[in-house]
Short mmCIF file of C-alpha atoms in Angstrom, two decimals:
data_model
loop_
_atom_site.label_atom_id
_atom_site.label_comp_id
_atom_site.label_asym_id
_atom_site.label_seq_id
_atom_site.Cartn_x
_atom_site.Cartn_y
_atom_site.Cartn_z
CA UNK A 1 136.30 53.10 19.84
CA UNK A 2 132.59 54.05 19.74
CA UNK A 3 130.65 51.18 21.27
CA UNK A 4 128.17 49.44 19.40
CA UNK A 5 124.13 48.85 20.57
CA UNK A 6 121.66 47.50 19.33
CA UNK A 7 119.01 49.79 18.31
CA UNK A 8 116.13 47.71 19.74
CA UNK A 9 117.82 48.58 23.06
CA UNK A 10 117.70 52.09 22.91
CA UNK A 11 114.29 53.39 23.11
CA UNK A 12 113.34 56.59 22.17
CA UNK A 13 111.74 57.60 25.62
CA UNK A 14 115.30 56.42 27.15
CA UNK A 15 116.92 58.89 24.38
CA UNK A 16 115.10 61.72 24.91
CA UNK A 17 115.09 61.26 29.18
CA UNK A 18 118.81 60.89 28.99
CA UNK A 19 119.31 64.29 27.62
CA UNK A 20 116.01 66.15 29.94
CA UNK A 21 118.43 64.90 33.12
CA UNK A 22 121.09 66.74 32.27
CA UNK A 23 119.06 69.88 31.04
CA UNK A 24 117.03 69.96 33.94
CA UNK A 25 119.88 69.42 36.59
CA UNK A 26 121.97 72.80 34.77
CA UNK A 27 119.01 75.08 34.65
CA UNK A 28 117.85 74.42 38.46
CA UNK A 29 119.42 76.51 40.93
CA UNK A 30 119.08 73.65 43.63
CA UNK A 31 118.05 70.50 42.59
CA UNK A 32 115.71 68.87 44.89
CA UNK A 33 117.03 65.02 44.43
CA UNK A 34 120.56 64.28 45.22
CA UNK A 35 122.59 62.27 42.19
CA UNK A 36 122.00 58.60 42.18
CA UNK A 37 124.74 56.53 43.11
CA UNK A 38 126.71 55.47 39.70
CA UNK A 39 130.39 54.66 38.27
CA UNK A 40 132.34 58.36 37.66
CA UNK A 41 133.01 59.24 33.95
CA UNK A 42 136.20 58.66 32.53
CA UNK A 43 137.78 61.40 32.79
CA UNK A 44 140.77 63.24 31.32
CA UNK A 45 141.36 66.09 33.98
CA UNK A 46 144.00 66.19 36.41
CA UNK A 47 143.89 66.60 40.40
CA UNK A 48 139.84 66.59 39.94
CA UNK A 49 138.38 68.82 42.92
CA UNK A 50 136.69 66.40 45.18
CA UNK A 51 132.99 66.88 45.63
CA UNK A 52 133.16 68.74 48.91
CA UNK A 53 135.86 71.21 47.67
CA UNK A 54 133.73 71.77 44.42
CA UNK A 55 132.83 75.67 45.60
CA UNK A 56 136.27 76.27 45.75
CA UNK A 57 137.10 77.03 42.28
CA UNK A 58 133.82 79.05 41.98
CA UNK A 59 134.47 81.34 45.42
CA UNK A 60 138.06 82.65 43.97
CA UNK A 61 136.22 83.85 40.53
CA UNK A 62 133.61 85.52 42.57
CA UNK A 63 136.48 87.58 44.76
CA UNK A 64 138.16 87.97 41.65
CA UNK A 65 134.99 89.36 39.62
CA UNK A 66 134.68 91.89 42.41
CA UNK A 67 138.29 92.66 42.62
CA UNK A 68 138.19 93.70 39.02
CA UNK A 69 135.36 95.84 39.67
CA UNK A 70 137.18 97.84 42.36
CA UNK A 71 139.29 100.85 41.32
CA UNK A 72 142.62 99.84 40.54
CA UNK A 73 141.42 96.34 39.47
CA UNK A 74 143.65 94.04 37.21
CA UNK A 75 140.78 94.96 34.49
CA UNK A 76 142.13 92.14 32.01
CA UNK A 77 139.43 90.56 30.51
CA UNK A 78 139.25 86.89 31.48
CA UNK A 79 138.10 84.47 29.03
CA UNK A 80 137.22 80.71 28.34
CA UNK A 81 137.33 78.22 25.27
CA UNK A 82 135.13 75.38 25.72
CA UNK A 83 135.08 72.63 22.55
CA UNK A 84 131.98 70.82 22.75
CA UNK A 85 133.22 67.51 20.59
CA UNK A 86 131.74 64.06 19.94
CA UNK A 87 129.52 62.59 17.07
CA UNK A 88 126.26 64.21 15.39
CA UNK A 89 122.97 63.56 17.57
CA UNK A 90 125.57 62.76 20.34
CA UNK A 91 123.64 66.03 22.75
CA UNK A 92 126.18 68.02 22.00
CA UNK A 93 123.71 71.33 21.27
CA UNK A 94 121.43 70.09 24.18
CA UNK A 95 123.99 70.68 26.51
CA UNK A 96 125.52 73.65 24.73
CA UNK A 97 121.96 75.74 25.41
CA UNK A 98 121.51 74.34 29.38
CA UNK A 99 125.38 75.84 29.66
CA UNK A 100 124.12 79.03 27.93
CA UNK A 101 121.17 79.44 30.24
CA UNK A 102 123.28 78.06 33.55
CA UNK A 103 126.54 79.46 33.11
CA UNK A 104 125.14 83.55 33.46
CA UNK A 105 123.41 82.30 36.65
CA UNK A 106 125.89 80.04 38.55
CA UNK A 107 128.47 80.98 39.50
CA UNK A 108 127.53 84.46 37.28
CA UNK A 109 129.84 84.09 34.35
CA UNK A 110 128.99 85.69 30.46
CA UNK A 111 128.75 82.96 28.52
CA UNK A 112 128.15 82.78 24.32
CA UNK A 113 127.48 79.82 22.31
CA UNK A 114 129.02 79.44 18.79
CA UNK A 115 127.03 77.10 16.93
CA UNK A 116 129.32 76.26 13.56
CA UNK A 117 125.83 74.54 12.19
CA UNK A 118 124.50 78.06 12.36
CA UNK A 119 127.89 80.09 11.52
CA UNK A 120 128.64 77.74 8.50
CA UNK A 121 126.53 77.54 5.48
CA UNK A 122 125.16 74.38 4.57
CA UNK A 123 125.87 75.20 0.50
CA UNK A 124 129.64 75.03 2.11
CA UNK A 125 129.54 71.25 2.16
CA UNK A 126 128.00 70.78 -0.92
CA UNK A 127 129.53 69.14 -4.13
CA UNK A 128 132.44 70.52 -5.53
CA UNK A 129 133.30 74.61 -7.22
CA UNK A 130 133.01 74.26 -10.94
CA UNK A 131 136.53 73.47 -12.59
CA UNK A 132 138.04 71.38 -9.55
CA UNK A 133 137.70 68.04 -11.88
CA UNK A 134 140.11 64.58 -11.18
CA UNK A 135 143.11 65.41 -13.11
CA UNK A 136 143.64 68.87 -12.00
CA UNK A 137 142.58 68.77 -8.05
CA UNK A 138 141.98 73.07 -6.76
CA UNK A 139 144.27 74.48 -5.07
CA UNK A 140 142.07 75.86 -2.85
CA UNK A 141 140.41 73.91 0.50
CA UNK A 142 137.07 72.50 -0.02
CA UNK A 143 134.81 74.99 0.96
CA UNK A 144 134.04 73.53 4.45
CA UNK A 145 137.40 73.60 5.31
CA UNK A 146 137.58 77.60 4.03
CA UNK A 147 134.76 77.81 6.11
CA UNK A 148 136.09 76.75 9.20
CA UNK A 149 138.95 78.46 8.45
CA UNK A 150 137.74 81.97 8.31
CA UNK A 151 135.10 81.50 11.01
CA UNK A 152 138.54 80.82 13.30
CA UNK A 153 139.80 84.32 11.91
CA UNK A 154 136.79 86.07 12.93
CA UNK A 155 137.03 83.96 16.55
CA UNK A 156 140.37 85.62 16.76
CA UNK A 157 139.90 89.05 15.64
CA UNK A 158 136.92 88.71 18.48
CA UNK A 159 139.28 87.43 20.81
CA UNK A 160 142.27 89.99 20.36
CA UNK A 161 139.86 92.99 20.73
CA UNK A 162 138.52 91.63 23.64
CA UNK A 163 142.19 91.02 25.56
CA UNK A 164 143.86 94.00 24.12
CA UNK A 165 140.93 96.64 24.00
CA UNK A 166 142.07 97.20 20.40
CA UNK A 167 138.59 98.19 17.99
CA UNK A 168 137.38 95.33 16.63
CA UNK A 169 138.16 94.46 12.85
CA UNK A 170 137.13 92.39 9.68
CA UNK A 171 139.91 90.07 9.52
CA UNK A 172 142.04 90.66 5.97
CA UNK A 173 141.06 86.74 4.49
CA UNK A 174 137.87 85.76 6.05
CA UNK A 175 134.93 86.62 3.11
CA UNK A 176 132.53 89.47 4.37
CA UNK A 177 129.58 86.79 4.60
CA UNK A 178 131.71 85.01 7.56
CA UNK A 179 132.26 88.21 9.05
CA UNK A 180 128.96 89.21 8.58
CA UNK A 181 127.24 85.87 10.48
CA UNK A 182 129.85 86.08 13.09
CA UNK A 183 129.18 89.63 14.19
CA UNK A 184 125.50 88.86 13.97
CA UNK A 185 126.13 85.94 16.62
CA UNK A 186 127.82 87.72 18.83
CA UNK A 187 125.33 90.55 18.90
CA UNK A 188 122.26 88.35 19.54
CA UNK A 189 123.99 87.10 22.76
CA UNK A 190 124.92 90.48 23.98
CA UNK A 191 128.66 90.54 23.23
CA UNK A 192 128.62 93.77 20.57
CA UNK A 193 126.91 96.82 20.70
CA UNK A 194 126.40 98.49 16.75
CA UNK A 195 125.54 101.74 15.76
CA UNK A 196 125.50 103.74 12.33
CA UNK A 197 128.83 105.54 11.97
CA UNK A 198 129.87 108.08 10.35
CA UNK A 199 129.40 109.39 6.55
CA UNK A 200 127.70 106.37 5.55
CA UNK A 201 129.95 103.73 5.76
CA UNK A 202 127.98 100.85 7.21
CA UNK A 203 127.76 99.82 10.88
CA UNK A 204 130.17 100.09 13.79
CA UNK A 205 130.83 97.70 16.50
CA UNK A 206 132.09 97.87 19.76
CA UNK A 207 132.84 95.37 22.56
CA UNK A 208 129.57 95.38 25.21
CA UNK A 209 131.00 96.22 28.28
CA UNK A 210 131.21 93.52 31.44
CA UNK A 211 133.27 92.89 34.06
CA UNK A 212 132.33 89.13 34.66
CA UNK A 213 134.77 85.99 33.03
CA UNK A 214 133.41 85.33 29.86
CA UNK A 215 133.03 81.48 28.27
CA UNK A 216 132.32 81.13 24.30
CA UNK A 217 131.45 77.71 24.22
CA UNK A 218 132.12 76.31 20.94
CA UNK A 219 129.37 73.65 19.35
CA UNK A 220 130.68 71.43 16.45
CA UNK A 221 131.91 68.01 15.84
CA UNK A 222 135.62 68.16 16.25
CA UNK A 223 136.09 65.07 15.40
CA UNK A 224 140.19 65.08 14.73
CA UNK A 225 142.65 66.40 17.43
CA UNK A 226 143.71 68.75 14.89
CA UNK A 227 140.72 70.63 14.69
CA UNK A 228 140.63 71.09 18.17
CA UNK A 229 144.24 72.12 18.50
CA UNK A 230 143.62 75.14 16.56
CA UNK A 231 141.30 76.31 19.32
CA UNK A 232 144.04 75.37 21.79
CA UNK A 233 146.16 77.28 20.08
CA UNK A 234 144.29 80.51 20.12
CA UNK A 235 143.91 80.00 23.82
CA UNK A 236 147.51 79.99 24.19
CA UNK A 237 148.22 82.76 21.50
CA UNK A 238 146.00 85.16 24.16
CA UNK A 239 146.88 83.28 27.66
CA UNK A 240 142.82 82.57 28.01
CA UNK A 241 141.48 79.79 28.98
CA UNK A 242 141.06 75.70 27.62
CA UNK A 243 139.03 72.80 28.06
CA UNK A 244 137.28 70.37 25.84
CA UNK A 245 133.62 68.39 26.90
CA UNK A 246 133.21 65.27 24.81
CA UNK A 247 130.23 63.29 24.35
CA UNK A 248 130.90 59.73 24.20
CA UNK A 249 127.32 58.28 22.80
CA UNK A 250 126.79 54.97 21.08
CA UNK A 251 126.79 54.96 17.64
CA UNK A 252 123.35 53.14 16.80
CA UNK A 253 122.08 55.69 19.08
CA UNK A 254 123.32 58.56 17.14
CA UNK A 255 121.94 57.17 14.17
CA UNK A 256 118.79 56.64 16.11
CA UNK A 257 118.69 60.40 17.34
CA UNK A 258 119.79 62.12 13.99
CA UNK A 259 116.90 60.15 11.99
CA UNK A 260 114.27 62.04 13.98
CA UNK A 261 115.46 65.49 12.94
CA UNK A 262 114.01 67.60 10.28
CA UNK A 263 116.71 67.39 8.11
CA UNK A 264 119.41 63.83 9.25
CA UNK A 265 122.48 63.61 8.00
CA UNK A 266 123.31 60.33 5.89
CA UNK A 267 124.10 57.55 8.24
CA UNK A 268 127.55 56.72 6.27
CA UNK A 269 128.67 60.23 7.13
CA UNK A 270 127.94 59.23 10.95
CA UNK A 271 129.35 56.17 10.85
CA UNK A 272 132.46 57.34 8.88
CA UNK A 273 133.35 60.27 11.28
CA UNK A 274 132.44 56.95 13.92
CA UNK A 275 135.62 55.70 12.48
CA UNK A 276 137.90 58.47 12.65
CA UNK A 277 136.76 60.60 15.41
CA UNK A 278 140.02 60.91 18.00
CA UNK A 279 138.73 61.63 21.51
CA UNK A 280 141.08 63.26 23.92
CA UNK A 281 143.71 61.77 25.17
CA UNK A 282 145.66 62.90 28.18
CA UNK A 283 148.61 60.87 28.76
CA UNK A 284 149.83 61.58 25.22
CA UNK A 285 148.88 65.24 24.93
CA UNK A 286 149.16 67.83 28.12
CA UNK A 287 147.13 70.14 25.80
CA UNK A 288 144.27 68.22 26.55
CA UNK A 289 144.69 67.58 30.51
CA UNK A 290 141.54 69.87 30.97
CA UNK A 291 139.50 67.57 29.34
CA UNK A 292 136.02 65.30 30.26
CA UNK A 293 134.85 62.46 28.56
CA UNK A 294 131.13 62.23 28.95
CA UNK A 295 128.10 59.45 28.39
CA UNK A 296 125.76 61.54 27.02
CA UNK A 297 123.11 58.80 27.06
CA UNK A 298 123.25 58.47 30.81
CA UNK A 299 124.14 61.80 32.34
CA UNK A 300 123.57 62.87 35.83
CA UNK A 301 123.95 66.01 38.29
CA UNK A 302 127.08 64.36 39.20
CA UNK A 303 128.61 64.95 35.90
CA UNK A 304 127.12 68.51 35.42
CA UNK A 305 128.77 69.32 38.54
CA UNK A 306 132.10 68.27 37.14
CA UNK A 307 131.48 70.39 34.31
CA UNK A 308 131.46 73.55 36.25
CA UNK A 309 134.26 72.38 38.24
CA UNK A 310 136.13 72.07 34.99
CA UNK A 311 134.86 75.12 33.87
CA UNK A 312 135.83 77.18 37.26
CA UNK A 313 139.51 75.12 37.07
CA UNK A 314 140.21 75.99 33.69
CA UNK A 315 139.49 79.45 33.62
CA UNK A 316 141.24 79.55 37.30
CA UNK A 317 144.79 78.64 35.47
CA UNK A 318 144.60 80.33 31.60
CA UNK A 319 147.15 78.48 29.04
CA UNK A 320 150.58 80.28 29.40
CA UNK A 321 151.63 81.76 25.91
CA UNK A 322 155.18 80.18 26.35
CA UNK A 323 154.05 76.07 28.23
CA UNK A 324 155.29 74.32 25.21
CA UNK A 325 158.44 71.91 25.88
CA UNK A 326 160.37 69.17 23.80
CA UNK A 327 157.70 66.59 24.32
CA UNK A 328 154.41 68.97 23.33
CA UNK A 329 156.89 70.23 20.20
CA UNK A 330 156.94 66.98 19.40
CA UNK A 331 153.37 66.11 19.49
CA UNK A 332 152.15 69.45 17.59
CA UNK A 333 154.45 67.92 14.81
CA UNK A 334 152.94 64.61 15.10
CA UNK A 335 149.40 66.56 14.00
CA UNK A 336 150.72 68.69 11.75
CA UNK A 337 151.98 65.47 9.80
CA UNK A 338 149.04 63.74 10.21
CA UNK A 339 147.20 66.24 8.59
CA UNK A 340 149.67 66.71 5.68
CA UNK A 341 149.41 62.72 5.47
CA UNK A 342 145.86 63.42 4.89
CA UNK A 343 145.79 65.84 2.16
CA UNK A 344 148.43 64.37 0.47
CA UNK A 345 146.74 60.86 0.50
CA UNK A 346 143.57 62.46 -1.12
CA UNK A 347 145.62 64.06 -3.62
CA UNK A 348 147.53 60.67 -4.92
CA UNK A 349 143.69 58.79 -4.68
CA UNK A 350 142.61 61.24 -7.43
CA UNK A 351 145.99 61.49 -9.40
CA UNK A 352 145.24 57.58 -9.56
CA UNK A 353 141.71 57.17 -10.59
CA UNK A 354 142.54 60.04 -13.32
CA UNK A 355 145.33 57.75 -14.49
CA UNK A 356 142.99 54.56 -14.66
CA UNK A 357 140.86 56.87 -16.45
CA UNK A 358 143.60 57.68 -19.10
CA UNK A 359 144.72 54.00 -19.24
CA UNK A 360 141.78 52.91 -20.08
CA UNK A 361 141.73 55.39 -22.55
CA UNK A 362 144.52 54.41 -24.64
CA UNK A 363 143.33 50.71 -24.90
CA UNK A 364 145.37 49.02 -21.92
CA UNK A 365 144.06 45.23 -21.96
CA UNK A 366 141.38 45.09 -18.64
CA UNK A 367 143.17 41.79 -17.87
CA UNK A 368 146.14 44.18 -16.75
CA UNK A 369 144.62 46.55 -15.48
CA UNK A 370 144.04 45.19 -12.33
CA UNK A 371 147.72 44.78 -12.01
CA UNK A 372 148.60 48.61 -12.79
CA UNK A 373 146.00 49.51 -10.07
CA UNK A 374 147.93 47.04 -7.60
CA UNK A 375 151.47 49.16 -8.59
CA UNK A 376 150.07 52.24 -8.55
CA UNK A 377 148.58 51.75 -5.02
CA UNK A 378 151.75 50.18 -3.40
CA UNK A 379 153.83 53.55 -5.02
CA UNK A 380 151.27 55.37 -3.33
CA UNK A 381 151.71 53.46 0.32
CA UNK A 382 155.60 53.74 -0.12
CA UNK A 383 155.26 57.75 -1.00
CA UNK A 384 152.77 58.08 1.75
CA UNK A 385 155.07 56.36 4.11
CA UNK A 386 158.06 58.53 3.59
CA UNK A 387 156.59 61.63 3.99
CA UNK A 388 154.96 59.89 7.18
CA UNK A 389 159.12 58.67 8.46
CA UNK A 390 160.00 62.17 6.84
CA UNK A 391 162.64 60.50 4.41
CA UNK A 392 164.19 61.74 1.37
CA UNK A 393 161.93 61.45 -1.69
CA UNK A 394 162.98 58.59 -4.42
CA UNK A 395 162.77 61.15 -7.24
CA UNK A 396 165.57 63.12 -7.57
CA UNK A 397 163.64 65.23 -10.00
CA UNK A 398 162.09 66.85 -6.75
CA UNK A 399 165.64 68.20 -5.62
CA UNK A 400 164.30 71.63 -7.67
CA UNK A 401 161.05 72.12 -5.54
CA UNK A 402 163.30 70.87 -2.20
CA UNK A 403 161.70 74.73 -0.66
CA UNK A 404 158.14 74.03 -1.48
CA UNK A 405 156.51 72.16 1.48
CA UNK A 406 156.59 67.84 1.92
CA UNK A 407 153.43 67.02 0.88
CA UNK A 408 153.82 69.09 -2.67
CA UNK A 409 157.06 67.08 -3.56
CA UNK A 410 155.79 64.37 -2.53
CA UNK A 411 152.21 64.35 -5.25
CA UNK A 412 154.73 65.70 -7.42
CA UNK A 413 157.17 62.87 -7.26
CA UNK A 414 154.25 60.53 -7.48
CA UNK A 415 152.76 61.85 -10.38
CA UNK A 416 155.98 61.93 -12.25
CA UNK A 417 156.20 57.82 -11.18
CA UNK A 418 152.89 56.93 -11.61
CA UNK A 419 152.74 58.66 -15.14
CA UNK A 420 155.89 56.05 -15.43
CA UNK A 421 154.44 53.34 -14.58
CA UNK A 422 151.54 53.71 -16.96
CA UNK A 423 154.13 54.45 -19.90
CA UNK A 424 155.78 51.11 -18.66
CA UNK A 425 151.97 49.42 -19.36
CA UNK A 426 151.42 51.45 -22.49
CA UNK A 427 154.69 50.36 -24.49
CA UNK A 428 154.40 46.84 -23.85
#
């Protein structure tokens, strides 16, 4: 639950102090006031190192860095995921930069920052492609989602060169654009080296060459588990390394924050994601167990010293390709299906306002069409449900597409009985 406060209370000289104490504690070597005294963080991290034992972590990927220097070194590249999560104007890209300066100093680590404001176009969550009207919804994913998508593709393609040492590669879906802004990112931070190749044909990139543990610290909202998973699971896909930082901020003082930039987002889309963002939640997800929940309007050294710690820890003990048990199985199916709930939900919402559309259109009295919205949205809670309980569908008519996927029975099935029901309303 994001907790409410008053806006009154939240200056904007407390605002913008909240977020210079944790900027100026990560780009100082040695900071020359020790932490005030306050309550710890929640946190979602197991066994956290104690303060006195915080070195630890960082000593072991020093010897190890040199180790890997020496001839005959284990020479596997060593890399990091960090998901940077909470709500727009939480200080979520304020503490992404301090990492990117901080990281390459202490304790010496590479360190890139993928900014998805900067990787995804902004025309990408504009209003809908041409053609995609109410009665016949594209089969294609909004373009944000495509966007996300491919940017994910070019993450791995990234990713695999850099375990494997295999030459890096356009991925086959991802539009050239994508691929385009993604190589440019990774260039500007050092990562890729170009050069013109060979009759003509464009540019040619290869992997800069380093010997340090490298962190890409990923920047966006992340507001559903789900879109964090997918990260997770490219972690585990390569055995690299996991761990998610989110910024718990009030709400009113997001709003606050985002109406001083140059171009705010509209407060219903804050307060919206307000409603649905899932934070992480260790006891029902191991996945997440390197995990720390952050106040981002009252940070201190202490908590930037966790976040190394976390850092060193989870890059320390990589995600083994083959962790998964009965339990996780079981909650990667639970996400799945909540996503499928999802899109199938937004589906039957349009499949219904079309059919009020066409109701209305063939002169259904308004006194009953209040009542055919009422019957229309319980068959839409009772559809929803069973895919939800994964039950058989009511319409045996669906038996013929029983090896296309749940949620495309189940919009079938409820088109066939909603377009019932309004027959039902038609030839009274």
């Amino acid at each position: 639950m994001v907790t409410k406060t008053t806006a009154a209370s939240l200056s904007r000289l407390t605002l913008v102090g909240s977020l210079e104490r944790v900027t100026e504690f990560i780009t100082e070597t040695n900071p020359r006031k020790p932490p005030r005294p306050r309550r710890r963080p929640r946190a979602c991290a197991q066994q956290r190192p104690p303060a006195e034992a915080a070195d630890g972590p960082l000593e072991a990927l020093a010897t190890a860095a040199e180790e890997d220097e020496q001839p005959g070194g284990a020479g596997r590249a060593r890399v990091g995921l960090c998901v940077l999560c909470g709500l727009p104007a939480a200080g979520k890209s304020t503490l992404a930069r301090a990492l990117r300066r901080r990281l390459p100093q202490r304790p010496g680590w590479a360190c890139a920052l993928l900014d998805y404001d900067e990787l995804i176009p902004p025309e990408a969550f504009g209003s809908p492609e041409p053609g995609a009207g109410p009665a016949e919804p594209s089969p294609l994913l909004p373009r944000w989602k495509r966007s996300r998508r491919e940017l994910l593709q070019c993450l791995e393609r990234f990713l695999r060169a850099v375990v494997t040492g295999d030459p890096l590669s356009a991925p086959a879906t991802a539009a050239q654009p994508a691929w385009e802004r993604f190589l440019a990112c990774c260039h500007g931070q050092g990562l890729l080296s170009s050069a013109e190749s060979d009759a003509g044909a464009g540019r040619s990139w290869t992997l800069a060459a380093t010997s340090r543990p490298l962190y890409l610290i990923l920047d966006d909202n992340f507001y559903y588990r789900s879109m964090r998973y997918e990260v997770y699971q490219l972690a585990r896909k390569y055995s690299l390394s996991f761990c998610q930082l989110f910024l718990e901020c009030p709400l009113e003082c997001c709003l606050q924050r985002n109406r001083l930039r140059s171009h705010p987002l509209p407060d219903q889309t804050i307060c919206l994601m307000a409603r649905r963002i899932e934070m992480p939640d260790l006891k029902k997800n191991a996945w997440e167990q390197n995990s720390l929940i952050l106040k981002s309007f009252d940070c201190t050294s202490e908590d930037n010293e966790q976040i190394i710690s976390l850092l060193a820890a989870a890059l320390e003990n990589p995600v083994k390709q083959n962790e998964e048990n009965t339990e996780q199985k079981e909650a990667d199916r639970a996400i799945c299906a909540a996503s499928t709930v999802h899109q199938a939900d937004q589906t039957c919402r349009r499949i219904i306002s079309q059919t009020m559309k066409d109701a209305k259109d063939k002169n259904i009295p308004s006194s009953e069409m209040k009542s055919l919205a009422e019957e229309l949205n319980k068959l839409k809670a009772e559809f929803l449900e069973d895919l939800r309980q994964g039950n058989e569908l009511k319409n045996q008519s669906c038996i013929q597409n029983q090896h296309s996927d749940p949620a495309t029975s189940v919009i079938s099935s409820f088109q066939h009985e909603a377009t019932n029901v309004v027959n039902k309303y038609i030839l009274k």
